[in-house]
CSV table of C-alpha atoms in Angstrom, one decimal:
chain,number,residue,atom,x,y,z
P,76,UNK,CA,8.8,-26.2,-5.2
P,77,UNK,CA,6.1,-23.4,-6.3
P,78,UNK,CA,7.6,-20.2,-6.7
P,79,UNK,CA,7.1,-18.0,-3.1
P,80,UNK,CA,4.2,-15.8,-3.6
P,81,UNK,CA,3.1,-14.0,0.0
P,82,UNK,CA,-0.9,-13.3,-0.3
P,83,UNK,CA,-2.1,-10.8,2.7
P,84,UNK,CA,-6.1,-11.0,2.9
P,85,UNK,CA,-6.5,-7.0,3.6
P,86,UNK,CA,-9.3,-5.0,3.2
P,87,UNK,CA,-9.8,-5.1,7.5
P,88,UNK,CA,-9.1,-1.9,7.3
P,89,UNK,CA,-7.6,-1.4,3.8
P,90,UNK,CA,-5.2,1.2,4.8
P,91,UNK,CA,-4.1,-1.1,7.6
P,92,UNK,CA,-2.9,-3.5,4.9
P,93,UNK,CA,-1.4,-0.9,3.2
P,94,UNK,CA,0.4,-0.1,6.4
P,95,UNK,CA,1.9,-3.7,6.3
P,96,UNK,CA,2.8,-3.6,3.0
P,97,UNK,CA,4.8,-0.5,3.5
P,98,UNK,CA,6.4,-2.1,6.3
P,99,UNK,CA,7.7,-5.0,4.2
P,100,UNK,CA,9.5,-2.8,2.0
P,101,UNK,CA,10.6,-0.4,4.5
P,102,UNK,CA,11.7,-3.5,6.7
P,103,UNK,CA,13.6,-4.6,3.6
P,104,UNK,CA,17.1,-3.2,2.3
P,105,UNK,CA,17.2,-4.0,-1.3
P,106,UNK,CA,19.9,-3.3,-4.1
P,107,UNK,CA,17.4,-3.1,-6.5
P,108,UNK,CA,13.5,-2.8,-6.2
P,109,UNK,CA,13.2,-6.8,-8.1
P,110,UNK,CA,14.4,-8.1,-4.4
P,111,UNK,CA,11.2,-7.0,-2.6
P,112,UNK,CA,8.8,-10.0,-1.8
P,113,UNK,CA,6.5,-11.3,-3.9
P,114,UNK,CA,3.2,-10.1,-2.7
P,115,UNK,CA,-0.5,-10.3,-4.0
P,116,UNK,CA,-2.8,-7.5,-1.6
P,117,UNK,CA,-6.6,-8.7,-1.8
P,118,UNK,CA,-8.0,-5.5,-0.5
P,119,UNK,CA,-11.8,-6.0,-0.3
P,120,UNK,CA,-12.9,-4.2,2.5
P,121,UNK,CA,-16.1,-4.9,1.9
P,122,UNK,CA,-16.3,-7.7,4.6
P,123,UNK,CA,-18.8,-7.0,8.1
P,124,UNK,CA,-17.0,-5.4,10.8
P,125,UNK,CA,-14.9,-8.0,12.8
P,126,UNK,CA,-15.1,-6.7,15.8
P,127,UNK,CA,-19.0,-5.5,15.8
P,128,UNK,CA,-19.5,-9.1,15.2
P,129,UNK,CA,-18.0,-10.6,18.1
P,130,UNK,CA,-18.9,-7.4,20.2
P,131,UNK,CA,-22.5,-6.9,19.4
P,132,UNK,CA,-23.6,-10.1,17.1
P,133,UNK,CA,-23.5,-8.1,13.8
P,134,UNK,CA,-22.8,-10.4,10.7
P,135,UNK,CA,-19.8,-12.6,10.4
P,136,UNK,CA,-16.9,-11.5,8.5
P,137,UNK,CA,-16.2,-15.0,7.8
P,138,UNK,CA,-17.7,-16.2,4.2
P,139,UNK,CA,-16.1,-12.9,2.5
P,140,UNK,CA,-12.9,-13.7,4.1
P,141,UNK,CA,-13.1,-17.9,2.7
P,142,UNK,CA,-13.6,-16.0,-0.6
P,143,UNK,CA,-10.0,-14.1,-0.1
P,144,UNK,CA,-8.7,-16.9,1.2
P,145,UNK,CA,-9.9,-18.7,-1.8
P,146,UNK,CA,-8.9,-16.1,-4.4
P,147,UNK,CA,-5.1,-15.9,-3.2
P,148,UNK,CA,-5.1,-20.0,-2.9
P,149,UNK,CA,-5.9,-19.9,-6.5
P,150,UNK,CA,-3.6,-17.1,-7.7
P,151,UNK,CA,-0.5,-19.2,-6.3
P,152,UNK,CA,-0.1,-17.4,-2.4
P,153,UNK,CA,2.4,-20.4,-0.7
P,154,UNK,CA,1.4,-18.1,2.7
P,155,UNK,CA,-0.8,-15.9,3.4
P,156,UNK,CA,-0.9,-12.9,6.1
P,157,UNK,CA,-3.9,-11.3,8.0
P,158,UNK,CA,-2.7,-7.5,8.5
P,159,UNK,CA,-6.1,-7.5,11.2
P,160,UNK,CA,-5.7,-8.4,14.4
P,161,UNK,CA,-9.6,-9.2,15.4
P,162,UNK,CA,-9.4,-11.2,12.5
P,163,UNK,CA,-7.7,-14.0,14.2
P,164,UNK,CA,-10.7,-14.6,16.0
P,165,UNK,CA,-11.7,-17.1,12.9
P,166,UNK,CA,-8.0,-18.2,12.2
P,167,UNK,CA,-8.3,-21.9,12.5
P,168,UNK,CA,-11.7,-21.6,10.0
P,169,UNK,CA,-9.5,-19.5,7.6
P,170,UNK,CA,-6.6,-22.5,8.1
P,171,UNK,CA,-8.6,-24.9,7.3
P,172,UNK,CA,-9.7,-23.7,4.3
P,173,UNK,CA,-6.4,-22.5,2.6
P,174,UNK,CA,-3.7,-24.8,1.3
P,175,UNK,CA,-1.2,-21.9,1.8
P,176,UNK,CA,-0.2,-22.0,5.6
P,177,UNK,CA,-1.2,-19.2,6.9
P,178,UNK,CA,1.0,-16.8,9.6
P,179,UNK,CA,-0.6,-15.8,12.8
P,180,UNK,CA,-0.3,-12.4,13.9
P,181,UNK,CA,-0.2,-13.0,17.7
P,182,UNK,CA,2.8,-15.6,17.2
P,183,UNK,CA,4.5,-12.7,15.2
P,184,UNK,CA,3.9,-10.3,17.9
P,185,UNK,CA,5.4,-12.5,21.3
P,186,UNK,CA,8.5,-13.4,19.0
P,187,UNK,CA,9.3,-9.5,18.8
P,188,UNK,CA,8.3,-8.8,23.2
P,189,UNK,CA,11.2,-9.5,23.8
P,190,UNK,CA,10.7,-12.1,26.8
P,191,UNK,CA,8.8,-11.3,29.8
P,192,UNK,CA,7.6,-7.6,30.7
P,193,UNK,CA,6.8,-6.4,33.8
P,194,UNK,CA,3.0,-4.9,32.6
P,195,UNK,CA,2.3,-5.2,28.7
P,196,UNK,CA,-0.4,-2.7,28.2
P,197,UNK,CA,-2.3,-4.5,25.4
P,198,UNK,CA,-4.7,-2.1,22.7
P,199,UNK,CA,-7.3,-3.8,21.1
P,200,UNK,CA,-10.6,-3.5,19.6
P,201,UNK,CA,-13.4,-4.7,22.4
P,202,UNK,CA,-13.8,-7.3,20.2
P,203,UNK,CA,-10.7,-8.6,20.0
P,204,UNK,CA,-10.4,-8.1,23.9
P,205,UNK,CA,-13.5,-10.2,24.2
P,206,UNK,CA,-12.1,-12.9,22.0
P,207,UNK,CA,-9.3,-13.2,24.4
P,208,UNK,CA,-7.0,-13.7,21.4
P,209,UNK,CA,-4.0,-12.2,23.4
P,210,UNK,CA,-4.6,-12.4,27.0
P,211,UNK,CA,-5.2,-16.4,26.8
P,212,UNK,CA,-1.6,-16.2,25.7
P,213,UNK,CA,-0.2,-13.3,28.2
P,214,UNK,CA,-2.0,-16.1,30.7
P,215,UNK,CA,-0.2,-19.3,29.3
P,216,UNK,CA,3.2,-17.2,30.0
P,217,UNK,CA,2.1,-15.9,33.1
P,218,UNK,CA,2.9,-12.4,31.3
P,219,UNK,CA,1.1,-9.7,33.5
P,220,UNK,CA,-1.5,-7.4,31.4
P,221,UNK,CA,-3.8,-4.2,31.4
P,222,UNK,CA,-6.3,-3.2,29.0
P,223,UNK,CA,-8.5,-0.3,28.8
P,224,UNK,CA,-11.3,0.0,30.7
P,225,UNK,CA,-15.0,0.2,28.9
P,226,UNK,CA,-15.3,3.5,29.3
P,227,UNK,CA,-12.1,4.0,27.8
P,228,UNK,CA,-13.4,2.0,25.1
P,229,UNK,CA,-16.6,3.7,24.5
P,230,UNK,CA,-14.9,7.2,24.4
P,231,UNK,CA,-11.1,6.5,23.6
P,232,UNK,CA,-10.3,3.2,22.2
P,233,UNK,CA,-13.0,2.7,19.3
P,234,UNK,CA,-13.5,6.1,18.3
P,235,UNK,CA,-10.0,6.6,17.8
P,236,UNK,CA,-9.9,2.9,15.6
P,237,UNK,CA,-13.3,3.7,13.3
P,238,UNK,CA,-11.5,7.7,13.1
P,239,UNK,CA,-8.3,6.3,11.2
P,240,UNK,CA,-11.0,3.8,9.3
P,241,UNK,CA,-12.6,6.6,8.1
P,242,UNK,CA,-9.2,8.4,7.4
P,243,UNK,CA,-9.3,11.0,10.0
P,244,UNK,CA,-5.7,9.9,10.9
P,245,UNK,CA,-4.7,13.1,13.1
P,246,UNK,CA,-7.5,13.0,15.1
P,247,UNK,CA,-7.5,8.9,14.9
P,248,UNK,CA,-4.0,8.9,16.3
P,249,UNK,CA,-4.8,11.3,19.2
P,250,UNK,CA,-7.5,9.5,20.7
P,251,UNK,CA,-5.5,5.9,20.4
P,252,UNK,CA,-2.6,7.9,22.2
P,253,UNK,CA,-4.4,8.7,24.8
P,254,UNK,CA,-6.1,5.3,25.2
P,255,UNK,CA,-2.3,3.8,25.5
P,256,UNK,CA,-1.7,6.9,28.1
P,257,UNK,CA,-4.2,5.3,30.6
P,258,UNK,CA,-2.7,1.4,30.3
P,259,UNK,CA,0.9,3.6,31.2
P,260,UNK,CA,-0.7,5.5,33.7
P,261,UNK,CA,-1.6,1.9,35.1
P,262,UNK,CA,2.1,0.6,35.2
P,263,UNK,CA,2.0,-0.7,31.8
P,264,UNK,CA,6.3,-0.9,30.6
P,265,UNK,CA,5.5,-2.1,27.0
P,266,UNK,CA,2.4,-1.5,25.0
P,267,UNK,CA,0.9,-3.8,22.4
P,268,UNK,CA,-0.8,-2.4,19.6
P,269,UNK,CA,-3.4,-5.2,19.0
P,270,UNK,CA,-5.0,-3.2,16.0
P,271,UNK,CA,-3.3,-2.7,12.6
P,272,UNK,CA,-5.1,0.7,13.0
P,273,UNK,CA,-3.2,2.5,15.7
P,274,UNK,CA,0.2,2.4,14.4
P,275,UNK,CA,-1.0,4.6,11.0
P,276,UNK,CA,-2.2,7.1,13.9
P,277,UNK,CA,0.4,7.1,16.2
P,278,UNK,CA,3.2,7.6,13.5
P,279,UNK,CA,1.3,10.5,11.9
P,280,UNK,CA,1.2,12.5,14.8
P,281,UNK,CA,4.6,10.9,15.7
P,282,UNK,CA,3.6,9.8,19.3
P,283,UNK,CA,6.9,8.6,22.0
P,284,UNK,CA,4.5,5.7,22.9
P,285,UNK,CA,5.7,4.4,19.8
P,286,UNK,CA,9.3,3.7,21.2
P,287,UNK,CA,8.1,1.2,24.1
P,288,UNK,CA,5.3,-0.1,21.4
P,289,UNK,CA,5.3,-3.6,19.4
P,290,UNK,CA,3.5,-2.8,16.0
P,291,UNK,CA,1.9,-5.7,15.3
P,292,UNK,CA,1.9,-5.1,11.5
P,293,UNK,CA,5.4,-4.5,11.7
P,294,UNK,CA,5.6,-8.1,13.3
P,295,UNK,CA,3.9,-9.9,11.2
P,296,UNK,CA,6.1,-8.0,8.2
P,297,UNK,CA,9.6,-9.1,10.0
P,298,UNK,CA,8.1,-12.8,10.2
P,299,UNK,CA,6.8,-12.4,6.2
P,300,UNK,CA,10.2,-11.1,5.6
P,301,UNK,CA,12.1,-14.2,7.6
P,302,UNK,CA,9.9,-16.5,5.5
P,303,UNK,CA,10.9,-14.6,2.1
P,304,UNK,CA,14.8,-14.8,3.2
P,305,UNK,CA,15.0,-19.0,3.4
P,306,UNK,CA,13.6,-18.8,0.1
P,307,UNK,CA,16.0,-17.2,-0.9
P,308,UNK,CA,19.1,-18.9,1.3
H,273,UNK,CA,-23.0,-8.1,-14.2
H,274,UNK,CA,-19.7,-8.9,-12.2
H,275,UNK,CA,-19.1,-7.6,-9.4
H,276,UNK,CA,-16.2,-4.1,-9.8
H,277,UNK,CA,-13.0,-5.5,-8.7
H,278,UNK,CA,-10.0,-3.1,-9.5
H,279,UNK,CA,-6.7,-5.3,-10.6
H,280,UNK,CA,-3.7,-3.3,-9.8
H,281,UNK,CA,-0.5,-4.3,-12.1
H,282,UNK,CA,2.1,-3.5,-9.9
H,283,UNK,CA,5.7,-4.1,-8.5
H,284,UNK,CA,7.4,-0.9,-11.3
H,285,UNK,CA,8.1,-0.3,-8.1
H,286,UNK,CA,6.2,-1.9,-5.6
H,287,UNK,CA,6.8,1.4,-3.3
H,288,UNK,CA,4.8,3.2,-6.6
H,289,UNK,CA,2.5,1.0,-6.3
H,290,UNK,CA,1.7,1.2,-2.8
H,291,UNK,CA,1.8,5.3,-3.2
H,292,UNK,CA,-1.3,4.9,-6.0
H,293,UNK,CA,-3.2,2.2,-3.7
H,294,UNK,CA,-3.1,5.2,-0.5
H,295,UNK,CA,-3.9,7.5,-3.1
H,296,UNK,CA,-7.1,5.4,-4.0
H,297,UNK,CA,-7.7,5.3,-0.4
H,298,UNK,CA,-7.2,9.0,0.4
H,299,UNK,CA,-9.2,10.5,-2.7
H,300,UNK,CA,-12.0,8.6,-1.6
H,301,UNK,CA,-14.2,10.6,1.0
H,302,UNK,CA,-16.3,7.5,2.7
H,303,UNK,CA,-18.4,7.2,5.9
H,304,UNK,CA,-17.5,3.2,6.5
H,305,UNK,CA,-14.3,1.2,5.0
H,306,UNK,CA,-16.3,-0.8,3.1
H,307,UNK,CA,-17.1,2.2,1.0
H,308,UNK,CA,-13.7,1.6,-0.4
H,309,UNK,CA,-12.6,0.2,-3.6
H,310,UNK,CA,-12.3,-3.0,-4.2
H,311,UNK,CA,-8.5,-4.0,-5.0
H,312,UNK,CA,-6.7,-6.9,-6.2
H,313,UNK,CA,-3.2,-5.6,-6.3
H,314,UNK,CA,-0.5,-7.8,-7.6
H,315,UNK,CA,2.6,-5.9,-6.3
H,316,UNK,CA,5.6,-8.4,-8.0
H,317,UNK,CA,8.7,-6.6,-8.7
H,318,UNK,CA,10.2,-9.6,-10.1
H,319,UNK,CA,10.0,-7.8,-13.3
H,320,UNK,CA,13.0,-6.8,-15.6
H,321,UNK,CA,13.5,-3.4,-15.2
H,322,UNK,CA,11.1,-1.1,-18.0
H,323,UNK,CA,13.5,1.7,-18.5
H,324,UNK,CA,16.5,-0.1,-19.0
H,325,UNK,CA,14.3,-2.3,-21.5
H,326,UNK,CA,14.3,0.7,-23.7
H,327,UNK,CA,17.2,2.4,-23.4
H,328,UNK,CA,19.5,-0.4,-23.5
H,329,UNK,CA,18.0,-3.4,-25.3
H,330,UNK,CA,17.4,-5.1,-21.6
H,331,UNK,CA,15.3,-8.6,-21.3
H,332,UNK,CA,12.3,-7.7,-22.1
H,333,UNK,CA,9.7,-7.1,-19.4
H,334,UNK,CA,6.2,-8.1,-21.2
H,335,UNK,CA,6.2,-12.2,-20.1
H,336,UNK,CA,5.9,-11.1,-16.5
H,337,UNK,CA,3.6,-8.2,-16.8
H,338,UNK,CA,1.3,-11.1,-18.8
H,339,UNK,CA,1.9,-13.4,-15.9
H,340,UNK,CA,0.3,-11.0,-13.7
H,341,UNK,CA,-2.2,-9.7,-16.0
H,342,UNK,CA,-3.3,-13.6,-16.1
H,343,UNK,CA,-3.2,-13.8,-12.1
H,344,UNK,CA,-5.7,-10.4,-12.0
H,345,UNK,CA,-8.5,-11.9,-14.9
H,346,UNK,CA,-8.4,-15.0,-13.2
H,347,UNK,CA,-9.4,-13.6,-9.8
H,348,UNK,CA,-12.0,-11.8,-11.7
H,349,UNK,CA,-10.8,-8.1,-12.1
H,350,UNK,CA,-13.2,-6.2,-14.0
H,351,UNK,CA,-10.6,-3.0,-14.7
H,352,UNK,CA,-7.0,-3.1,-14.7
H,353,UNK,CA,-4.5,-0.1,-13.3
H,354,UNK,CA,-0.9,-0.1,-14.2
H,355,UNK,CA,0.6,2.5,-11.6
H,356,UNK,CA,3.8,2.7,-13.7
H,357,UNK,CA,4.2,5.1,-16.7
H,358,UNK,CA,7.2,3.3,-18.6
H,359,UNK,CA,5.3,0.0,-18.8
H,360,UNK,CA,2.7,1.8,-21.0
H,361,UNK,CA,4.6,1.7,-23.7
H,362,UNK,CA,3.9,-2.1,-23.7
H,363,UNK,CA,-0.2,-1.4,-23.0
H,364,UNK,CA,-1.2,-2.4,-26.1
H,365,UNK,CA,0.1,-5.8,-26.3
H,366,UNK,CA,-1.3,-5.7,-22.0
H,367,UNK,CA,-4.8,-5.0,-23.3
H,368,UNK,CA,-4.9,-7.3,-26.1
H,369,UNK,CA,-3.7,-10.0,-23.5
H,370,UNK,CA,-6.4,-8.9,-20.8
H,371,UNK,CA,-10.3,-9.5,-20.8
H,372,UNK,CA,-10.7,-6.3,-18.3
H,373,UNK,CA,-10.4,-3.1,-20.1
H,374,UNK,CA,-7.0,-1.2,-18.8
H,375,UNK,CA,-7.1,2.3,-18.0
H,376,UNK,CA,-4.1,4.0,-19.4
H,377,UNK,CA,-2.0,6.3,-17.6
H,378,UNK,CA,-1.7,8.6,-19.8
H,379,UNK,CA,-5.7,9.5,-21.1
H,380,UNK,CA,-5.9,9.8,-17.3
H,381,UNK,CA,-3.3,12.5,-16.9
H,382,UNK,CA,-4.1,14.8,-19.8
H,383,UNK,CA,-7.5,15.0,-18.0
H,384,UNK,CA,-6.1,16.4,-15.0
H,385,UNK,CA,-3.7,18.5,-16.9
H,386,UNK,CA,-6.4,21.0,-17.1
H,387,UNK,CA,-6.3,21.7,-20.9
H,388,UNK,CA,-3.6,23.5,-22.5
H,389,UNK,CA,-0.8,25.0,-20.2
H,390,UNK,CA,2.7,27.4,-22.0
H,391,UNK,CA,4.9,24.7,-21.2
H,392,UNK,CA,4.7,21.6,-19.8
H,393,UNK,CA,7.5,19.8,-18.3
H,394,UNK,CA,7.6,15.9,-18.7
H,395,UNK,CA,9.8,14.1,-16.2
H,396,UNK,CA,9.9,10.5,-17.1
H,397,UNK,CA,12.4,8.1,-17.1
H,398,UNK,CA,15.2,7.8,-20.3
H,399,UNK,CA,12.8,5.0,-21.3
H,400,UNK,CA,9.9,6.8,-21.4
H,401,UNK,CA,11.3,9.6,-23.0
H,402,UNK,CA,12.2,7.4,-25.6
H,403,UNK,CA,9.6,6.1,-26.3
H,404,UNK,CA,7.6,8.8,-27.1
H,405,UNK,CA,4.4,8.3,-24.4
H,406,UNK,CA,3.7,11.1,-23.7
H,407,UNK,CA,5.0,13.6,-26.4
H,408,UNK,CA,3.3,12.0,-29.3
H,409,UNK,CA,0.1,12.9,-27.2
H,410,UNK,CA,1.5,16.6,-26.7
H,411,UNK,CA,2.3,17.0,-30.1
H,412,UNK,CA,-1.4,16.2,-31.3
H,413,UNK,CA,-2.5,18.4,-29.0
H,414,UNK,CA,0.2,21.3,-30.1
H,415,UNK,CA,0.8,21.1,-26.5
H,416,UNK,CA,4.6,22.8,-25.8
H,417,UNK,CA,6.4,21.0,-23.4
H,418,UNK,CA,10.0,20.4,-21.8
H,419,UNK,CA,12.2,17.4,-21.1
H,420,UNK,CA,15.6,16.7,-19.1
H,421,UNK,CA,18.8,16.4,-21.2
H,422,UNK,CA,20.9,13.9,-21.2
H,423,UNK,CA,23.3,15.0,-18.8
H,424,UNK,CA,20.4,16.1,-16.7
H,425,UNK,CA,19.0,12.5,-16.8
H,426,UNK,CA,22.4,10.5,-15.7
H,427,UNK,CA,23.1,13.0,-13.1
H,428,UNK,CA,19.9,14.3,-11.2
H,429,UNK,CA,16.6,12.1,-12.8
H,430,UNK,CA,17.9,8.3,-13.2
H,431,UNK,CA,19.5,8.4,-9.7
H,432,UNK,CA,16.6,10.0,-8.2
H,433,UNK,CA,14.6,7.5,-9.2
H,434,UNK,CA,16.8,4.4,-8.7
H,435,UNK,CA,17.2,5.8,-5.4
H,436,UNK,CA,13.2,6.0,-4.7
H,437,UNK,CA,13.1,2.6,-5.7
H,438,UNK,CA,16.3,1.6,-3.2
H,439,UNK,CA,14.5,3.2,-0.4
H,440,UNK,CA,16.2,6.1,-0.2
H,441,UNK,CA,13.0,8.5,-0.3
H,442,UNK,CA,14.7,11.6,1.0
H,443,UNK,CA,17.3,11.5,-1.0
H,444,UNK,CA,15.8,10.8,-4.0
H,445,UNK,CA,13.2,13.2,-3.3
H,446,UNK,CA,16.1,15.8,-3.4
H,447,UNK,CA,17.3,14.9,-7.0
H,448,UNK,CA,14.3,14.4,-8.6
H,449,UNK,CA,13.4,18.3,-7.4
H,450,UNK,CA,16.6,19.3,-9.1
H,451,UNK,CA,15.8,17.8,-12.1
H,452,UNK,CA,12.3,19.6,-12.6
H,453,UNK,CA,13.9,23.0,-11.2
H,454,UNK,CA,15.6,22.7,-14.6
H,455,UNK,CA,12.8,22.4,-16.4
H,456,UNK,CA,11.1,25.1,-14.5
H,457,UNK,CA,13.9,27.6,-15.2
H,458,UNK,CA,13.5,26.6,-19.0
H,459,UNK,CA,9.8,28.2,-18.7
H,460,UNK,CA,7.7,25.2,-17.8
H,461,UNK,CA,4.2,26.3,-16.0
H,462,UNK,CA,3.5,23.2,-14.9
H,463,UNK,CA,5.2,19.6,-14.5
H,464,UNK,CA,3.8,16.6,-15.5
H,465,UNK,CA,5.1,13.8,-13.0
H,466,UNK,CA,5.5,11.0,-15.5
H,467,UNK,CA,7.6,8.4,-13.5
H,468,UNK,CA,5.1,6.8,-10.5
H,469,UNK,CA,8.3,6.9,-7.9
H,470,UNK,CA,8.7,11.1,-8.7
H,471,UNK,CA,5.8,11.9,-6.2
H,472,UNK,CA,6.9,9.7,-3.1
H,473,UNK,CA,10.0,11.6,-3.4
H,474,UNK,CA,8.4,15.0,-3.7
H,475,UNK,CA,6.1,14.2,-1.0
H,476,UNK,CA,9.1,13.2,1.3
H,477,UNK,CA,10.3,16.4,1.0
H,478,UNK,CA,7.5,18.7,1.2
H,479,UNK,CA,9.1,20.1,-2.4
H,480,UNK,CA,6.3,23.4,-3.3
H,481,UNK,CA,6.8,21.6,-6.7
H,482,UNK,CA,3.6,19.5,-6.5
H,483,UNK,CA,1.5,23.1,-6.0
H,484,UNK,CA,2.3,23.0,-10.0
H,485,UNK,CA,2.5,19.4,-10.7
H,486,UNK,CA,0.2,16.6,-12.0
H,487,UNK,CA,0.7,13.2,-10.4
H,488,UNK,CA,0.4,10.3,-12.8
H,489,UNK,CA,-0.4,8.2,-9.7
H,490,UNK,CA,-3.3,10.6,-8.1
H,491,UNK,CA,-4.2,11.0,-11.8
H,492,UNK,CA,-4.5,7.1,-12.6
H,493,UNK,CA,-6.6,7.1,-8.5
H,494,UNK,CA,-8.9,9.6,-10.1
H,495,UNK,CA,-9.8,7.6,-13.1
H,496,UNK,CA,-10.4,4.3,-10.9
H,497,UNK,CA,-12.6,6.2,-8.6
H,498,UNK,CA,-14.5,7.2,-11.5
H,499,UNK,CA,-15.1,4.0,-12.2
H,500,UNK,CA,-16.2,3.0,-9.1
H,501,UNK,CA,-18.2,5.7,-8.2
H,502,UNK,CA,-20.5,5.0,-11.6
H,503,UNK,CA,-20.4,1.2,-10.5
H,504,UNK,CA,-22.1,2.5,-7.4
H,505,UNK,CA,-24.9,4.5,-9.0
């Protein structure tokens, strides 16, 4: 059996992935620092905007991503995460093309809902809203939904995601805050934080939305971590 | 040419690793993410432990640091980062092993240091102390500086350290202050951070220390963006 070696194709945004990785050792209580998972980060953020290419036809992330996909294959990864949630859009091409089995972030993020909600107020890039990455799912499970509006969109949602991109994280978090206020205001009992930007916000300016929150990053670090522990069992 | 691709030895600790990435991020004023550097970072910590290398006669940690030297030329790094200042004292058998040039923790330091200071206070690991990194380099320079003692390394440095590395940021935070409030009462001007878990702790904290310290981490994130920005011109 190869020795487990977790690749995360970062870069989307790259202190999104640093986010994650945080998260997996934060996630983790050690004894000493050799127990952390065995992690290679390709942080290339120079890859076209995921979600201005399903939002407005710009250029396709996709051929930089093969080439991360390719790179961590190559180094050893035996799985691989995508700390980017409008990523997923081009999950099954990314599959396809990596012998390391890849994790999906949206699988990572029902397994920690916690069972049916009454509203989940789901926070996404437009792009990944138009993708329908999560809502063909919240259908499948007849889970009820709200999203933001496209005026929220236009003058809360994306600003606030290209603001922590830019690392303008105070100002970042506020407008993603206020974004989630509106799905609440709307009877949403559980947000999801579709973005791997808005939980670097909304823990900077230590927001209470994070307490009826599921991070996705953190989601896809407790499945990382599950994987890393029946190595190791 | 190739294409700039930063290789990032890490894992001594992977939480010090993760510190100089962010640091990387945040030094790095940019209009669009994919301004940002391009990172391969191997973040293993399945590496014997540096310090206890040298100051006990522990296995050796050099065949894994090649392992994942090897893993960062073969995914085409063109410059290689080692965010950990006791694994230096292995750099030149690292370099001689590695195709990309290595930036050395060290040359990047003593150019932030801002030429000669009175005293300078080293806090490093036993380890490091040991094996002379950074006080040959002083003692060319007639550079005065300051260490720990031995009593002041079991009881406020090593656990400070080990206890970054566990996790336990606060905490170690707390000692690792103590120990360069000694070396500030013995007349030290300004502290040299030579141990890449000291400023996560300090940090942490909010310890005034770092208004008079140099961070090896934010030192070696200098040095890379350097790099990168002449890449770029």
């Amino acid at each position: 059996m190869s020795t487990p070696l977790l690749g995360v194709l970062g870069g989307m945004g790259p202190l999104a992935a640093l986010d994650f990785a945080r998260k997996l050792l934060a996630l983790n209580k050690v004894e000493t620092e050799q127990q952390h998972i065995p992690t290679l980060l390709w942080n290339v953020p120079q890859i076209p905007d995921r979600q201005l290419a399903l939002s407005r036809g710009g250029p396709s992330p996709l051929p930089a991503m093969l080439q991360g996909i390719a790179v961590l294959n190559a180094a050893g990864a035996t799985r691989i995460a995508i700390p980017c949630n409008t990523a997923h859009h081009w999950f099954d091409e990314l599959a396809a093309a990596s012998t390391a089995p890849l994790f999906h972030i949206v699988d990572a993020t029902l397994a920690q809902l916690g069972g049916q909600q009454e509203i989940v107020g789901l926070l996404a890039t437009r792009g990944a809203l138009q993708s329908l990455l999560y809502q063909d799912r919240f259908d499948a499970l007849r889970q009820r939904y709200a999203v933001n509006t496209e005026d929220e969109l236009d003058e809360l949602f994306m600003p606030g995601c290209y603001a922590i991109k830019h690392g303008k994280i105070v100002e970042g978090g506020r407008l993603l805050e206020a974004a989630g206020k509106r799905l609440l205001a709307r009877g949403a009992t559980k947000l999801v934080l579709a973005c791997t930007e808005i939980a670097t916000g909304l823990e900077r300016i230590n927001s209470p939305q994070l307490a009826a929150s599921v991070d996705t990053n953190e989601a896809l670090a407790r499945t990382c971590l599950q994987y890393w522990r029946e190595q190791n069992t």
